[in-house]
Amino acid sequence: MDHFLYRDGRLMAEDVALDEIAAAVGTPFYCYSAATLTRHFRLLDEALAGTEHLVCFAMKANSNLAVVKLLGDLGAGVDVVSGGEYRRARAAGIPGARIVFSGVGKTKAEMRLALEGGIRQFNVESEPEMLALDAVAREMGVRAPVAVRVNPDVDAKTHEKISTGRKEDKFGIPISRAREVYREAAGLAGLEVVGIDVHIGSQLTDLAPFEQAYRKVAELTAMLRADGHDIRRLDLGGGLGIPYQKSNAAPPLPSDFGEMVRRVLGDLGCEIEIEPGRLIAGNAGVLVSEVIYVKHGEERQFLIVDAAMNDLIRPAMYGAHHDVVPLVEAVPGVEAEVYDIVGPVCESGDTFAKQRALAPLAAGDRIAFRSAGAYGAVMASEYNSRPLVPEVLVSGDQFAVIRARPDFDEMLKRDTIPEWL
Ligand code: LLP
C-alpha cells in the first residue's frame, strides 16, 4: 500500500495534489511520501518484533538526507557502500553505532573515515579486504568490528544484473571456505569478529531462496561457534521484492519474511540485521513528468515526455516495468490509446514503456511513473547535459523540495577550460 491515490480525479501524494507540486517546482521531479516510507519501515521492524534486531536501510536505494533522517528518526540504521554514503548517513544524524558498511571495494580511506566517525560493523567481502582493514585498524589503535559476507551459492532467481549469491557472482567469500577465513580473521589483532553477513540479490519475489541461504547461515553459525568464534549478529541483507505491477502476483509480505527468519534462525540467539532498500523506498516515490509532444509514427504513437533515461534508468538498464498513471484520473469508459513512452535523449534505449494503454493524452498533460522511490534519483546522471531533477517530500498536507533543481550556471561552473587551450 502506498499514499499515491486519486482524490476527486487528481493524483495525490498524501494530501497534496501532484499537479500542485508540478506547478510549484516544474517537471520532471521525484516525489516521496513520508507516510509510505514510515509504513514500510514499520512493517519490517514489526515483522522482526520479539527478536533483537536492527533494520538498516540500504541507502543506495535512496540517499537523500531528508529520507535518511526520516528513517533514522524512526530508529532505522543504515547500510552504506561508500565514503559518500557514510558521510550522508552522518549528516542525516545516523549514529555510527547504527551504520553497517558493505561493498566489495572499500578503500583504506573509507575504512579510516568510518573507524574515525564510528561504525557498527564492516561487512568484509574478501581476504585482501580483511587484511587491509586489519592494517588500518591497527594503525589507528582500534579494533574493527567485522562480519564476513559469505556467498551461499543460492540462485535468487532474479534479474541477472542484480543477483549476487551465486558462485559466479563477485560478492562475498564462498561459504565452503568460511571456517578458514574466520580462523584467519580471529588471528588479526585489528579485527573483532561479530557475526556473519549474507545478501543474495534484489527484487526477490519468493522466500525460498532466502530460506535456503539462511539455513546455510544457521549451519555455519553452529560450526563457527564450535570453532570458538563469537557469532552474535546475523546480517541477512536486503532483497525483498515489491509489486511493480498492480496486475502481478504480490511478493511475500514482510510478516511472512519475519516468520521465516524466526523459524530458521530464531533458536540461535543472534541479533538480526536486515538491509532493505527497495521495499522501504520503492513504492514510496513517483517520478512526475509532462508530455512534450504526442507524435504519430507510421506504426506507433509516441508520448515524448520531459523525463528521460538519465532521470530514471531502470527501464533502459534492466528492462524494468514501471506503471504509468496520469495526474488527472481517466474518465471511466473512455477508449484507451496505445503509446510508446519515450524521453528526449538521443538513443532508442530512452524508452520507458512500449505499447502501454492509457487514456488519451495531449501535450502539457502530466503523468507519474510509479515505484520510482528506490534506485531512481540515486541512479540519475546528467547525460545529454540534462540537470538532475529535484526531489520533493510530502507529509500530510505539506511538501518541501528536499533537493533543488541545479541551475545551468552551476552545472557549467564545474568544468574548467585550461588556460593553455
Ligand atoms: N544489501 C546489499 C549488500 C546490497 O547489495 C543491496 C542491493 C541491498 C542490501 C538492498 O537490496 P534491496 O532491498 O533494495 O533489494 N539498481 C538495481 C538494484 C541494485 C541492488 C544492489 N544491491 C535496480 O534498480 O533494480
mmCIF file of C-alpha atoms and ligand atoms in Angstrom, residues 56-61 79-81 102-103 123 125 149 158-159 161-164 171 197-204 210 235-241 244 274-281 312-314 317-318 320 322 374-376 378-379, ligand 1:
data_model
loop_
_atom_site.group_PDB
_atom_site.id
_atom_site.type_symbol
_atom_site.label_atom_id
_atom_site.label_comp_id
_atom_site.label_asym_id
_atom_site.label_seq_id
_atom_site.Cartn_x
_atom_site.Cartn_y
_atom_site.Cartn_z
ATOM 1 C CA CYS A 56 19.414 -0.972 8.280
ATOM 2 C CA PHE A 57 18.021 0.953 5.313
ATOM 3 C CA ALA A 58 20.174 0.296 2.217
ATOM 4 C CA MET A 59 20.947 3.898 1.330
ATOM 5 C CA LYS A 60 21.932 3.004 -2.194
ATOM 6 C CA ALA A 61 18.197 2.852 -2.933
ATOM 7 C CA ASP A 79 23.697 0.126 5.204
ATOM 8 C CA VAL A 80 26.283 2.210 3.350
ATOM 9 C CA VAL A 81 28.558 1.200 0.492
ATOM 10 C CA SER A 102 29.057 -3.119 2.926
ATOM 11 C CA GLY A 103 30.618 -3.333 -0.529
ATOM 12 C CA ASN A 123 30.833 -6.491 6.121
ATOM 13 C CA GLU A 125 33.915 -9.478 1.265
ATOM 14 C CA ARG A 149 29.975 -11.814 3.810
ATOM 15 C CA THR A 158 16.011 -12.535 -10.027
ATOM 16 C CA HIS A 159 17.334 -10.278 -12.790
ATOM 17 C CA LYS A 161 22.247 -7.819 -13.108
ATOM 18 C CA ILE A 162 21.033 -7.819 -9.501
ATOM 19 C CA SER A 163 21.683 -11.425 -8.494
ATOM 20 C CA THR A 164 24.574 -11.698 -6.046
ATOM 21 C CA PHE A 171 30.278 -10.970 -3.890
ATOM 22 C CA ASP A 197 26.677 -11.420 6.607
ATOM 23 C CA VAL A 198 24.783 -12.666 3.567
ATOM 24 C CA HIS A 199 22.887 -10.945 0.729
ATOM 25 C CA ILE A 200 21.765 -12.957 -2.273
ATOM 26 C CA GLY A 201 20.153 -10.423 -4.584
ATOM 27 C CA SER A 202 17.476 -7.841 -5.085
ATOM 28 C CA GLN A 203 13.797 -7.854 -6.101
ATOM 29 C CA LEU A 204 13.239 -11.440 -4.884
ATOM 30 C CA PHE A 210 16.210 -16.646 1.259
ATOM 31 C CA ASP A 235 23.150 -9.665 8.787
ATOM 32 C CA LEU A 236 20.636 -11.133 6.362
ATOM 33 C CA GLY A 237 20.990 -8.488 3.640
ATOM 34 C CA GLY A 238 18.142 -6.936 1.696
ATOM 35 C CA GLY A 239 16.360 -8.062 -1.404
ATOM 36 C CA LEU A 240 12.665 -8.455 -0.617
ATOM 37 C CA GLY A 241 10.811 -7.577 -3.804
ATOM 38 C CA TYR A 244 5.916 -3.061 -9.663
ATOM 39 C CA ILE A 274 18.421 -6.708 7.581
ATOM 40 C CA GLU A 275 19.333 -4.277 4.791
ATOM 41 C CA PRO A 276 16.168 -3.485 2.856
ATOM 42 C CA GLY A 277 16.285 -0.699 0.303
ATOM 43 C CA ARG A 278 13.657 -1.200 -2.363
ATOM 44 C CA LEU A 279 10.930 -2.420 -0.024
ATOM 45 C CA ILE A 280 11.111 0.736 2.067
ATOM 46 C CA ALA A 281 11.589 3.337 -0.652
ATOM 47 C CA LEU A 312 15.152 7.015 -14.306
ATOM 48 C CA ILE A 313 17.401 4.438 -15.874
ATOM 49 C CA ARG A 314 15.728 1.227 -14.719
ATOM 50 C CA MET A 317 19.100 -0.790 -17.916
ATOM 51 C CA TYR A 318 17.054 -3.750 -16.726
ATOM 52 C CA ALA A 320 12.168 -2.823 -15.774
ATOM 53 C CA HIS A 322 7.067 0.980 -14.072
ATOM 54 C CA ALA A 374 14.203 3.307 -4.964
ATOM 55 C CA TYR A 375 17.050 3.272 -7.491
ATOM 56 C CA GLY A 376 15.515 6.311 -9.201
ATOM 57 C CA VAL A 378 20.235 7.914 -6.950
ATOM 58 C CA MET A 379 20.993 6.393 -10.352
HETATM 59 N N1 LLP B 1 22.484 -5.042 0.862
HETATM 60 C C1 LLP B 1 23.397 -5.220 -0.105
HETATM 61 C C2 LLP B 1 24.715 -5.731 0.239
HETATM 62 C C3 LLP B 1 23.058 -4.916 -1.446
HETATM 63 O O1 LLP B 1 23.966 -5.102 -2.398
HETATM 64 C C4 LLP B 1 21.774 -4.420 -1.758
HETATM 65 C C5 LLP B 1 21.404 -4.079 -3.130
HETATM 66 C C6 LLP B 1 20.862 -4.239 -0.699
HETATM 67 C C7 LLP B 1 21.245 -4.572 0.592
HETATM 68 C C8 LLP B 1 19.486 -3.699 -0.908
HETATM 69 O O2 LLP B 1 18.712 -4.522 -1.718
HETATM 70 P P1 LLP B 1 17.152 -4.222 -1.874
HETATM 71 O O3 LLP B 1 16.495 -4.479 -0.533
HETATM 72 O O4 LLP B 1 16.987 -2.826 -2.287
HETATM 73 O O5 LLP B 1 16.701 -5.179 -2.900
HETATM 74 N N2 LLP B 1 19.789 -0.832 -9.152
HETATM 75 C C9 LLP B 1 19.057 -2.093 -9.090
HETATM 76 C C10 LLP B 1 19.157 -2.725 -7.733
HETATM 77 C C11 LLP B 1 20.564 -2.992 -7.286
HETATM 78 C C12 LLP B 1 20.642 -3.603 -5.920
HETATM 79 C C13 LLP B 1 22.042 -3.705 -5.452
HETATM 80 N N3 LLP B 1 22.204 -4.161 -4.107
HETATM 81 C C14 LLP B 1 17.620 -1.823 -9.503
HETATM 82 O O6 LLP B 1 17.289 -0.698 -9.843
HETATM 83 O O7 LLP B 1 16.806 -2.752 -9.526
#
